[in-house]
Short mmCIF file of C-alpha atoms and ligand atoms in Angstrom, two decimals:
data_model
loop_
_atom_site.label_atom_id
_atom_site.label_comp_id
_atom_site.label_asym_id
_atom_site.label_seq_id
_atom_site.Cartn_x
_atom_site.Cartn_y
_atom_site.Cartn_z
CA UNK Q 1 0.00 0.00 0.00
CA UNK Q 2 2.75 2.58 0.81
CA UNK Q 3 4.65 1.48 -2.29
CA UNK Q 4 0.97 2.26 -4.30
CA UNK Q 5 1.22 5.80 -2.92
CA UNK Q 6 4.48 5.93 -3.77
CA UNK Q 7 4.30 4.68 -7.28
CA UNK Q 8 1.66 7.38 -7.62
CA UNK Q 9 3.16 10.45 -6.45
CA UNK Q 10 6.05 9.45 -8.76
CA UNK Q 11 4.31 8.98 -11.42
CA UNK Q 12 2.86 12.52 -11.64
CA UNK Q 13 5.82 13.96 -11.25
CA UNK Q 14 6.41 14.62 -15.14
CA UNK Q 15 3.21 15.96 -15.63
CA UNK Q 16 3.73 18.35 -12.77
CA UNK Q 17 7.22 18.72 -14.50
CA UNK Q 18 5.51 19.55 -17.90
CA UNK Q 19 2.65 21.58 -16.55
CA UNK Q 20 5.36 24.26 -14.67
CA UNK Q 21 7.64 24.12 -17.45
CA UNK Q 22 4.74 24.98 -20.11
CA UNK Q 23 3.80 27.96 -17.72
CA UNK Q 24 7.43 28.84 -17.08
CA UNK Q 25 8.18 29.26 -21.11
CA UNK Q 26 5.01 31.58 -21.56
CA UNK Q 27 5.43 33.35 -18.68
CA UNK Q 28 8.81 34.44 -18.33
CA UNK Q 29 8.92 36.06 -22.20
CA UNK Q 30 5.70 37.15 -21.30
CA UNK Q 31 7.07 39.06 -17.90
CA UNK Q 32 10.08 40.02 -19.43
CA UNK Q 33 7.90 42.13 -22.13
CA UNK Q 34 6.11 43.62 -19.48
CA UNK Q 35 9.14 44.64 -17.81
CA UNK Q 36 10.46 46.48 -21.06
CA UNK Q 37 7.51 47.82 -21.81
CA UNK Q 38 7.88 50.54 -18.70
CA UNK Q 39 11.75 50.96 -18.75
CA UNK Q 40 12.86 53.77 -20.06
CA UNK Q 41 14.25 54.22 -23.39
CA UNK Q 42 18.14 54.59 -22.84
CA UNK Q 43 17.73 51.77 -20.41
CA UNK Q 44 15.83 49.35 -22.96
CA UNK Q 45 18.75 49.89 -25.53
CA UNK Q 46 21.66 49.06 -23.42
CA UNK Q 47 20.92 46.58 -20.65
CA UNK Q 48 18.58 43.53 -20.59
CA UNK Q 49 15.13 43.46 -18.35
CA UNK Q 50 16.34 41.38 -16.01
CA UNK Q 51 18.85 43.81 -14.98
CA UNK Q 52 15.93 45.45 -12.93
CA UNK Q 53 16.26 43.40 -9.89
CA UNK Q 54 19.98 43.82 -9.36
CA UNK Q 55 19.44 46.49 -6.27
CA UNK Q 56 21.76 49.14 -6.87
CA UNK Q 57 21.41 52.94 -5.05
CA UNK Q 58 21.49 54.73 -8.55
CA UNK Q 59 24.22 56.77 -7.97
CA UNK Q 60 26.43 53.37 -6.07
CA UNK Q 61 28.28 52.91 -9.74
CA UNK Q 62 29.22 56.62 -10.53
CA UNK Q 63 30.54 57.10 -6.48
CA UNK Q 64 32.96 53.62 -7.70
CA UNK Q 65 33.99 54.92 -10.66
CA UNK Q 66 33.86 58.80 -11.13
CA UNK Q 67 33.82 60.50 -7.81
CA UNK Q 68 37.61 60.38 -7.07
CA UNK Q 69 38.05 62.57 -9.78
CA UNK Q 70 35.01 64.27 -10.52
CA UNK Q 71 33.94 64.83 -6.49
CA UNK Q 72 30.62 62.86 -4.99
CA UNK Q 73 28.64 65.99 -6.40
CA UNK Q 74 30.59 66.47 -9.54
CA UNK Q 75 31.39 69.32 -9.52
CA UNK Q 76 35.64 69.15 -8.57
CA UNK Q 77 36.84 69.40 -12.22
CA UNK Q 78 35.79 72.78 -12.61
CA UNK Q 79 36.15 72.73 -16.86
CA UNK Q 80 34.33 69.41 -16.74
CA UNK Q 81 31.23 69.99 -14.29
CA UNK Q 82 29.27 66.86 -14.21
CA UNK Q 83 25.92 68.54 -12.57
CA UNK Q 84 26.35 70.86 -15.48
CA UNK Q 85 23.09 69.60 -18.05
CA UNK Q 86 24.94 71.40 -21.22
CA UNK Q 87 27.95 69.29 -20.14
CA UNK Q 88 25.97 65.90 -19.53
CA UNK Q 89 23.86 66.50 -22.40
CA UNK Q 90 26.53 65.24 -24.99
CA UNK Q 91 26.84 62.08 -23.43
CA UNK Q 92 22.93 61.10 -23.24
CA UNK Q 93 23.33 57.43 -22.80
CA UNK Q 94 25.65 54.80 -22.19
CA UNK Q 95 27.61 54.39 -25.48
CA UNK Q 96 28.35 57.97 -25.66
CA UNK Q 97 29.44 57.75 -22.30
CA UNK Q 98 31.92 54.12 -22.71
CA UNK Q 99 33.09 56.25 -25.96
CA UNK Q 100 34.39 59.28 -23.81
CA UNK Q 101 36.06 57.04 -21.14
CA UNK Q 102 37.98 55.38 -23.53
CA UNK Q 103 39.21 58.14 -25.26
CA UNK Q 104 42.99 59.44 -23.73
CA UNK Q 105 43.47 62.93 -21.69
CA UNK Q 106 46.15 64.16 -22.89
CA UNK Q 107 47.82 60.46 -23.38
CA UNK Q 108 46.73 59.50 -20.38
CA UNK Q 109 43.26 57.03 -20.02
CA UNK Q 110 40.81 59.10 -18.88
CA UNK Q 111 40.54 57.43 -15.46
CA UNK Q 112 43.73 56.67 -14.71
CA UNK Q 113 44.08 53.43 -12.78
CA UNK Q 114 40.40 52.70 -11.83
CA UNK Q 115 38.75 49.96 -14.19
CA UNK Q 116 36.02 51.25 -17.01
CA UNK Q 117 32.70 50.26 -16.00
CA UNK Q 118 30.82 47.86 -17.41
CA UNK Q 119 27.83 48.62 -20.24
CA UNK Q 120 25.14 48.15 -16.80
CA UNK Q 121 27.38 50.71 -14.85
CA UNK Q 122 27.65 52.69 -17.55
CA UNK Q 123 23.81 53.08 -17.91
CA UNK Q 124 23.51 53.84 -14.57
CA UNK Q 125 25.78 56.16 -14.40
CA UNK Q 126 24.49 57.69 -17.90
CA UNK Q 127 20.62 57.79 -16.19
CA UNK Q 128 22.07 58.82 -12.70
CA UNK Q 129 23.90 62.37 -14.73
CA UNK Q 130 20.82 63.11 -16.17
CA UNK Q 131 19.19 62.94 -13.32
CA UNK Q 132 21.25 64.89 -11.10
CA UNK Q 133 21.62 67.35 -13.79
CA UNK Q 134 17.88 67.45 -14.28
CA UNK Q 135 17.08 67.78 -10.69
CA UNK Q 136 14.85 65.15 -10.79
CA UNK Q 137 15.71 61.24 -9.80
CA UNK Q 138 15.69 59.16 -12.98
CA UNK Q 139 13.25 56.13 -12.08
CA UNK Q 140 13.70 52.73 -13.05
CA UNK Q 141 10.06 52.55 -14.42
CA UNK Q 142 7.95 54.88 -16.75
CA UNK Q 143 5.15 54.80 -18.22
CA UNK Q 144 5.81 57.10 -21.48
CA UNK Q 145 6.65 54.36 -23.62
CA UNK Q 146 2.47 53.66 -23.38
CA UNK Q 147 2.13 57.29 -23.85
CA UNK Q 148 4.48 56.97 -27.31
CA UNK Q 149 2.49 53.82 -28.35
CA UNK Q 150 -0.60 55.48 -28.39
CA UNK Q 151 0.29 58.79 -30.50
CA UNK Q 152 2.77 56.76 -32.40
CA UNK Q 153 5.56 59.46 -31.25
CA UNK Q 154 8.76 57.94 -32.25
CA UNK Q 155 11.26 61.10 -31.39
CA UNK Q 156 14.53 60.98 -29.46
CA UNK Q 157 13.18 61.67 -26.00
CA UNK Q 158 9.81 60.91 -24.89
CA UNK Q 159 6.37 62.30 -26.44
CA UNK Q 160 5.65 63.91 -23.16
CA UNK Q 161 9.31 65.11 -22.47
CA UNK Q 162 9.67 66.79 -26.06
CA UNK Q 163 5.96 68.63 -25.85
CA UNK Q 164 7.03 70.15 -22.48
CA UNK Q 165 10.30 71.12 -23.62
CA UNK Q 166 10.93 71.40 -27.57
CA UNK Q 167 6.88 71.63 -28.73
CA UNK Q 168 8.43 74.45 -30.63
CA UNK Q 169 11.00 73.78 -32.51
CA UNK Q 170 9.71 69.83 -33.15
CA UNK Q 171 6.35 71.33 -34.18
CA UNK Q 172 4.27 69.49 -32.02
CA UNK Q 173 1.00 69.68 -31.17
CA UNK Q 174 1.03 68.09 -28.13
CA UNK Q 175 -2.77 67.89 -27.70
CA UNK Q 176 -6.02 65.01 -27.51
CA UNK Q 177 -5.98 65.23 -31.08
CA UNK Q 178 -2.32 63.60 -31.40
CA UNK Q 179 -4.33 60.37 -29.75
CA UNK Q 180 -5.85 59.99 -33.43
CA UNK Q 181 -3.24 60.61 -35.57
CA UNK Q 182 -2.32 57.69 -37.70
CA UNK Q 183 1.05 56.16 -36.99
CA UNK Q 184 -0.03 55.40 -33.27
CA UNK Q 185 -1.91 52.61 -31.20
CA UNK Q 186 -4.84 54.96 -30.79
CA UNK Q 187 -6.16 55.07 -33.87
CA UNK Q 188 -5.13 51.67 -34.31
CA UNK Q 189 -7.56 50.75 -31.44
CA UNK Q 190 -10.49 52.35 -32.58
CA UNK Q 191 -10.26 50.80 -36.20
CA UNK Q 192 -9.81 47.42 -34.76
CA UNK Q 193 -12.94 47.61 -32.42
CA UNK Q 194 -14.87 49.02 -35.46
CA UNK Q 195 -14.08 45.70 -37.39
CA UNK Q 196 -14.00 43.17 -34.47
CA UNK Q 197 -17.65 44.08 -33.54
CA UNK Q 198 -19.18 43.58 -36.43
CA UNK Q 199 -17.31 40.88 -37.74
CA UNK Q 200 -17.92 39.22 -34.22
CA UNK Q 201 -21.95 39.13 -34.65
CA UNK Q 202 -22.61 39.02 -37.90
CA UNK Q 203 -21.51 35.46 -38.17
CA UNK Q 204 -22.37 34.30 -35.21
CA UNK Q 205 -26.29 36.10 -35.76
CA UNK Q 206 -25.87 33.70 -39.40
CA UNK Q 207 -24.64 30.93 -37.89
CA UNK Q 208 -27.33 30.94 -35.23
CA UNK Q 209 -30.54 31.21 -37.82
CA UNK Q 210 -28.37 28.30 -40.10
CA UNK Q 211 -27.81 26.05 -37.15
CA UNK Q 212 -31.44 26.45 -36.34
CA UNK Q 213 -32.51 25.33 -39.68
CA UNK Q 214 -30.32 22.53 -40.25
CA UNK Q 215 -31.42 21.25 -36.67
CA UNK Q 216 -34.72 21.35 -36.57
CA UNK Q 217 -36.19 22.43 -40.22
CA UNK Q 218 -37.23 19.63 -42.00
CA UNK Q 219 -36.36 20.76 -46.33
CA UNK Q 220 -35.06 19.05 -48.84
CA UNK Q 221 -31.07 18.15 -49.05
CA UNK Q 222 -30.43 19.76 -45.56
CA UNK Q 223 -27.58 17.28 -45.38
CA UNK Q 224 -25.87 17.76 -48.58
CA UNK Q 225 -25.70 20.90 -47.18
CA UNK Q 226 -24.64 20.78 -43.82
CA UNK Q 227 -21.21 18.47 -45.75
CA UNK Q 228 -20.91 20.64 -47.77
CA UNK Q 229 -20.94 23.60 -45.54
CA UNK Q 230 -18.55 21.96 -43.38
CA UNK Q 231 -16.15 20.56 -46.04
CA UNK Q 232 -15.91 24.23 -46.78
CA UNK Q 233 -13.53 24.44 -43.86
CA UNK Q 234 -10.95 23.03 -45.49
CA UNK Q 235 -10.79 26.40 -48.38
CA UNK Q 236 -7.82 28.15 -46.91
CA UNK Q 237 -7.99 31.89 -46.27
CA UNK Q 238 -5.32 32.77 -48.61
CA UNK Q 239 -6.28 30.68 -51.52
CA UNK Q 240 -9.00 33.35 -51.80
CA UNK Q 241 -7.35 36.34 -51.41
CA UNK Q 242 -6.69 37.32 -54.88
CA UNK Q 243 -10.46 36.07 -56.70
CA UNK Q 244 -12.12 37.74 -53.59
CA UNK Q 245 -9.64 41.20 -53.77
CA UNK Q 246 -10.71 41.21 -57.81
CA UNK Q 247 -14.29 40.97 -56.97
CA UNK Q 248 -14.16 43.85 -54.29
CA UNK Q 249 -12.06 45.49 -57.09
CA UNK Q 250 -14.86 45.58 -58.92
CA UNK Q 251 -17.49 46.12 -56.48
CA UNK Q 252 -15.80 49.28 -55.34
CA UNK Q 253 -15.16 47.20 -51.82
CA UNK Q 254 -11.41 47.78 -51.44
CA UNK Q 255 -10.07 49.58 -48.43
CA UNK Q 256 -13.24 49.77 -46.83
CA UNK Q 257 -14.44 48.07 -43.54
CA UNK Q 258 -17.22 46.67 -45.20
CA UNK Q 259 -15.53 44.54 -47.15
CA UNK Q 260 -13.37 43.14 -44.09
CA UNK Q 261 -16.44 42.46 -42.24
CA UNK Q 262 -17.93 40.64 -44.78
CA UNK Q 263 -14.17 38.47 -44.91
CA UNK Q 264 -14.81 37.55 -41.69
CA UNK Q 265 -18.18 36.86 -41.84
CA UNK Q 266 -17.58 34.33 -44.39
CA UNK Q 267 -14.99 32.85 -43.04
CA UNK Q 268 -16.26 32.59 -40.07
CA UNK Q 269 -19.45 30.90 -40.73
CA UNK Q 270 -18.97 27.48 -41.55
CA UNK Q 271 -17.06 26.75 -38.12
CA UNK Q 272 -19.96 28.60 -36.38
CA UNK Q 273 -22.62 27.31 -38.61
CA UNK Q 274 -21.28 23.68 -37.85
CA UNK Q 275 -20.58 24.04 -34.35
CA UNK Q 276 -24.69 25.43 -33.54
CA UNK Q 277 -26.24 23.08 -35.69
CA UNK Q 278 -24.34 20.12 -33.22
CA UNK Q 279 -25.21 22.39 -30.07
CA UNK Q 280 -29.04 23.21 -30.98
CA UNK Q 281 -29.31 19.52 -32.54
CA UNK Q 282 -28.47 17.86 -28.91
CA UNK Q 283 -31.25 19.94 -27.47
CA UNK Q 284 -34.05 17.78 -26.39
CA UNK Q 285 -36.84 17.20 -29.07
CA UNK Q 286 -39.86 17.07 -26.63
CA UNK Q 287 -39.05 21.01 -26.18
CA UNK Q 288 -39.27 21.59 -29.70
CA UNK Q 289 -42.24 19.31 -30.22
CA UNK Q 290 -44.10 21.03 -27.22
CA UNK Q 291 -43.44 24.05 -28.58
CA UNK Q 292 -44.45 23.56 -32.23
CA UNK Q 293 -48.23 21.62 -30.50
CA UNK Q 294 -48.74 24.64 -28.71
CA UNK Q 295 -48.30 26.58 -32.22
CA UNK Q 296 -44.76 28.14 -32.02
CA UNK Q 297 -43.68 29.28 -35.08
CA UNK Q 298 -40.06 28.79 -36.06
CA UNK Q 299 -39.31 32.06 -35.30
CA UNK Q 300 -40.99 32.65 -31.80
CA UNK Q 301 -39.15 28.88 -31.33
CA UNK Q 302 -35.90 30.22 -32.51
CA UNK Q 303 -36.06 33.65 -30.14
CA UNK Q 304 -37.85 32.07 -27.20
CA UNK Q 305 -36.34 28.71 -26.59
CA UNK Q 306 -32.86 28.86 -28.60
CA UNK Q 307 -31.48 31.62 -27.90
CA UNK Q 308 -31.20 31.58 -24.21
CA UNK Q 309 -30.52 27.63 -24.62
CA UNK Q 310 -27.52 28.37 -26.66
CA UNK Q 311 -25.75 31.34 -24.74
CA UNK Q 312 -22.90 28.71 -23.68
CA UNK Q 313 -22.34 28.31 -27.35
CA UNK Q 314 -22.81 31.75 -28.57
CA UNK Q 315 -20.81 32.83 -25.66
CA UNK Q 316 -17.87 30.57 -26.98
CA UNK Q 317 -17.92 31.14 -30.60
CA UNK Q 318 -18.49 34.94 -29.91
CA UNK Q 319 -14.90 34.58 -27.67
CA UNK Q 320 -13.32 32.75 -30.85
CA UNK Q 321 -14.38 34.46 -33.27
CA UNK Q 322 -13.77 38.10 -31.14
CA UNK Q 323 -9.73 36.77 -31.14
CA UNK Q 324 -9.60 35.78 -34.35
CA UNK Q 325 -10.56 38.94 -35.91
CA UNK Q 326 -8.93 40.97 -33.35
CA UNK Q 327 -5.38 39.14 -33.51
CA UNK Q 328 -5.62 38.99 -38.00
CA UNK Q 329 -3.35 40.82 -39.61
CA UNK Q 330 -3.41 39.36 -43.38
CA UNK Q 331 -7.09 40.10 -43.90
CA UNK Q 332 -7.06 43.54 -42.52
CA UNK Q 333 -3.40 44.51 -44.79
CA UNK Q 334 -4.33 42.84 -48.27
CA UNK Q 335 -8.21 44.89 -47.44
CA UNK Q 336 -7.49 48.03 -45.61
CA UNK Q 337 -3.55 48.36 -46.42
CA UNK Q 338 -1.72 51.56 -44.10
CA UNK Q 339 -4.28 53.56 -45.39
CA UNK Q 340 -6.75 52.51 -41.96
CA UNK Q 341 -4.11 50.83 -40.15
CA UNK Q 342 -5.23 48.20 -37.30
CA UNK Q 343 -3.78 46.98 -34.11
CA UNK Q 344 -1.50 44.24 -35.49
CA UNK Q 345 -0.58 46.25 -38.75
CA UNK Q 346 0.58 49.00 -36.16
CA UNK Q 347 2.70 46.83 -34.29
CA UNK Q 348 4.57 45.14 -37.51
CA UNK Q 349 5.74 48.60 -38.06
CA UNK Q 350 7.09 49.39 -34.67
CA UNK Q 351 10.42 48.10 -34.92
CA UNK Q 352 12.67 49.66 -37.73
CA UNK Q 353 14.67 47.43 -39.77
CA UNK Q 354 17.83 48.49 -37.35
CA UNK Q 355 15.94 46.45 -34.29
CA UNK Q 356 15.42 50.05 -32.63
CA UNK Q 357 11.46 50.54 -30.91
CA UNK Q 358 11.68 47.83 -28.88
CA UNK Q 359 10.22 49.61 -26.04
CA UNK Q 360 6.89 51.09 -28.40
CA UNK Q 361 6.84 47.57 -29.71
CA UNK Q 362 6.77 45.82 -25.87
CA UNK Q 363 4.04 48.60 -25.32
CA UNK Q 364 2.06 48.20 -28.12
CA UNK Q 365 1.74 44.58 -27.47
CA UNK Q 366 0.46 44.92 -24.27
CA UNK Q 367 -1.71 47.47 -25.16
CA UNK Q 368 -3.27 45.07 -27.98
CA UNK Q 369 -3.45 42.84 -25.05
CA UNK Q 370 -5.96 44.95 -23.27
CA UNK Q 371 -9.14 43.87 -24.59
CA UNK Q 372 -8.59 40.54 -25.57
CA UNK Q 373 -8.01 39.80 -21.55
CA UNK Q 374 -10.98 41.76 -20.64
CA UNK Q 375 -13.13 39.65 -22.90
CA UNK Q 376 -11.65 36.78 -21.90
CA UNK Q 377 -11.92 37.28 -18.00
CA UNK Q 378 -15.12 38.26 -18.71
CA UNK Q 379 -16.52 35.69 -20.63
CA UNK Q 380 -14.24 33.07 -19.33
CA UNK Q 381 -17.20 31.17 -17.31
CA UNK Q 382 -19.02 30.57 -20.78
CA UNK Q 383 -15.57 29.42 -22.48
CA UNK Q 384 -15.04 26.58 -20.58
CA UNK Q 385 -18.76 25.73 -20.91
CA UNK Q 386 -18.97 26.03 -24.29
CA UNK Q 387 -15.83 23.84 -24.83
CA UNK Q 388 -17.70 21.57 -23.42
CA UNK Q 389 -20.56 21.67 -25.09
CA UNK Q 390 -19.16 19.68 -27.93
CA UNK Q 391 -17.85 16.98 -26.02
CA UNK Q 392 -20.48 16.16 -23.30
CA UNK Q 393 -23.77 15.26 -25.56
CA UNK Q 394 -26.93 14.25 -22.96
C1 LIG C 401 41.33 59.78 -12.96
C2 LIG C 401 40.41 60.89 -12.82
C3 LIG C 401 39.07 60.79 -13.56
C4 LIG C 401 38.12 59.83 -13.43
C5 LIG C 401 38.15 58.57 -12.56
C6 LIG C 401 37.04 60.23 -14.27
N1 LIG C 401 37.31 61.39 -14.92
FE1 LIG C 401 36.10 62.40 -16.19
N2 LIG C 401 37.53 63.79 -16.45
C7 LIG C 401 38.73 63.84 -15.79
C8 LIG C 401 39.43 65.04 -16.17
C9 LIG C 401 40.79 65.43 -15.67
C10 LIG C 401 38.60 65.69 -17.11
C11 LIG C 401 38.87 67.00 -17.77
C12 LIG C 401 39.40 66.76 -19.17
C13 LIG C 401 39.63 68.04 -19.91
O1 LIG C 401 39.71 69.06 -19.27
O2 LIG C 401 39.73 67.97 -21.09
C14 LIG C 401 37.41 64.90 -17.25
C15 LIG C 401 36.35 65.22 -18.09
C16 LIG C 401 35.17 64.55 -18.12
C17 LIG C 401 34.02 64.95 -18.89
C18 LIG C 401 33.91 66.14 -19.77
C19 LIG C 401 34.21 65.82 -21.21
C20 LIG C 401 33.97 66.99 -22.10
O3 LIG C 401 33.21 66.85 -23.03
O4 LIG C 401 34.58 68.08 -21.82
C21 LIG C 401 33.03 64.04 -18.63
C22 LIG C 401 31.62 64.03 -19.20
C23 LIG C 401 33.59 63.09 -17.71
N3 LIG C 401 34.86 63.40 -17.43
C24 LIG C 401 32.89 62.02 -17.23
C25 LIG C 401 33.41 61.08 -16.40
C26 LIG C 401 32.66 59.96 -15.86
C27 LIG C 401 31.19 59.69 -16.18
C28 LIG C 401 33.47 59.27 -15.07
C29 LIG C 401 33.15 57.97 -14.34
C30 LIG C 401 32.76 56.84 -15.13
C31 LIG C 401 34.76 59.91 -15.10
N4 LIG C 401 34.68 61.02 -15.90
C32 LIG C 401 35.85 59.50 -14.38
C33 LIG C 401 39.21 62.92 -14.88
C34 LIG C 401 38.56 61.78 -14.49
#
């Protein structure tokens, strides 16, 4: 008997092993975007996320390395003040910085016997001048790279940092209306909830009138159609991209959302059509019956009794379908293009083709993220349920 309990707790081990390493593999990326998503800038390009959690005082690397010269305040090299801003200015981050130290004073290294610091130091150092030239403690955390996401600002400094300081000369507006413009996140936003909606019910509204009539209407061929309708799943999006962008061609559809919806709504109706009709069809026939004796029509049937029968379902598909559109990018660039850029679309362009954004592209993810959780946490209940609902048949 103790050997049985042993045998047992052994033998979950490597599913226990395979469940936390699953979770440990999405979640640490996962975290690690977060984390670079509120660093600040300078930070993000020269030292990794993780470097967050070594506790240093900010200013522990610069007392090391530069304050037996340059004096704890900075200020002992009169020619080369350190709490000067002009001065500090020209050395704005860490490369700059690792540049200057290496160069010779008159043929001597510039720090004599103590070691250069390393690229972290550096950083610190680089955040801990500006700083203490800017009066203000440089923080560890920001949340201006959201800020940049949203109006698409992709300047030097920050968005916020160049309207209060350079609005001028950079010819910014710096007001709500910067929120639309449309190279940011935004805009992006807004066009992607004005597709995802409709393209959300409109299927699922077909799919709920089809699955009703291949269920429980009795016509002619209603399962020639039903195969065929669900062989159709097997078309591949992008097989039909070009016949279906020539028709819109020609119907004057191209670049506008009603053509995307009606992408979507296609595509997503054989899935949703064949996933009701199995739902509604393992719905007790005595209900039906009753109903139709008592002289239901098919439509006070359809409102009354399936609709609030098949929230589970509806619930589930609406969740699916909801991602699906929200997380597409092919559909919305070969039918929109730049010209009403969405979500996704917005993020593919954050990073340049030198690797630089990485902290509006962290930001812009999460901020894509947003409403895809909310759904999810809100609906969540339903989405188990209505995984089940194809698998558990009473
Ligand atoms: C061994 C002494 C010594 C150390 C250590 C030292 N410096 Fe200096 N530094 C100097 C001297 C001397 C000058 C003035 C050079 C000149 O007048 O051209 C200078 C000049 C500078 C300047 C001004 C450059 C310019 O554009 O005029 C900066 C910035 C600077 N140091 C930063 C640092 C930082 C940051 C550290 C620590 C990582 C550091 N120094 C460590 C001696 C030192």
């Amino acid at each position: 008997m103790k050997r049985d309990k042993i045998n047992r707790v052994l033998g979950r081990i490597p599913t226990h092993f395979i469940v936390i390493f699953t979770i440990l593999i999405w979640v640490v990326p996962t975290f690690g975007l977060l984390i670079t998503s509120i660093r600040p800038v300078q930070d993000v390009n020269t030292t990794g996320w993780w470097t967050v959690f070594s506790s240093q005082e900010a200013n522990a690397p610069y007392i090391q390395s530069c304050a037996a010269c340059h004096g704890a305040d900075g200020k002992t090299i009169p020619q080369a003040d350190l709490s000067n801003p002009e001065l500090t200015a020209k050395y704005p981050r860490s490369l700059q910085l690792l540049a200057l130290l290496r160069k010779d004073i008159d043929g001597k290294p510039h720090m004599g016997d103590i070691p250069l610091p390393t690229s972290q130091e550096a950083a610190d150092i680089a955040s801990y001048l500006r700083g203490a030239s800017s009066g203000e403690v440089s923080s560890r955390f920001t949340t201006s790279n959201y800020v940049d996401a949203l109006v698409g600002y992709r300047g030097r400094n920050s968005y916020l940092q160049d309207c209060s300081e350079n609005a001028q000369s950079l010819d910014l507006k710096c007001d709500a209306s910067d929120l639309l413009n449309p190279r940011g996140m935004g805009r992006a936003f807004l066009n992607s909830l004005f597709i995802t909606i409709p393209a959300t019910i409109l299927p699922i509204l077909f799919a709920a009138f089809a699955g009703y009539a291949f269920a429980w209407m009795h016509f002619k061929g209603r399962f020639i159609l039903f195969a065929i309708l669900v062989g159709l799943q097997v078309v591949p999006l992008q097989m039909t991209l070009v016949p279906i962008s020539r028709l819109y061609a020609q119907m004057g559809l191209n670049g506008t959302f009603l053509g995307v919806w009606l992408f979507h709504t296609g595509f997503g109706m054989p899935y949703a059509i064949y996933l009701m009709r199995n739902f509604l069809g393992s719905l007790p026939s005595d209900l039906f019956e009753a109903a139709y004796l008592d002289g239901a029509s098919h439509w006070t049937a359809f409102t009354k009794l399936v609709i609030p029968l098949a929230m589970p379902a509806i619930a589930s598909l609406g969740i699916f379908q909801f991602l699906w559109v929200w997380n597409d990018l092919l559909v919305a660039l070969v039918f929109l293009g730049g010209t009403t850029p969405v979500m996704t679309y917005q993020i593919s362009n954050m990073v340049t083709s030198l690797g630089a954004g990485w902290h509006l592209l962290t930001a812009s993810a999460f901020l894509s993220m947003l409403l895809p959780m909310i759904v999810f946490f809100a609906f969540q209940r339903y989405f188990v349920r209505g995984m089940m609902a194809g698998a558990v048949k009473g």
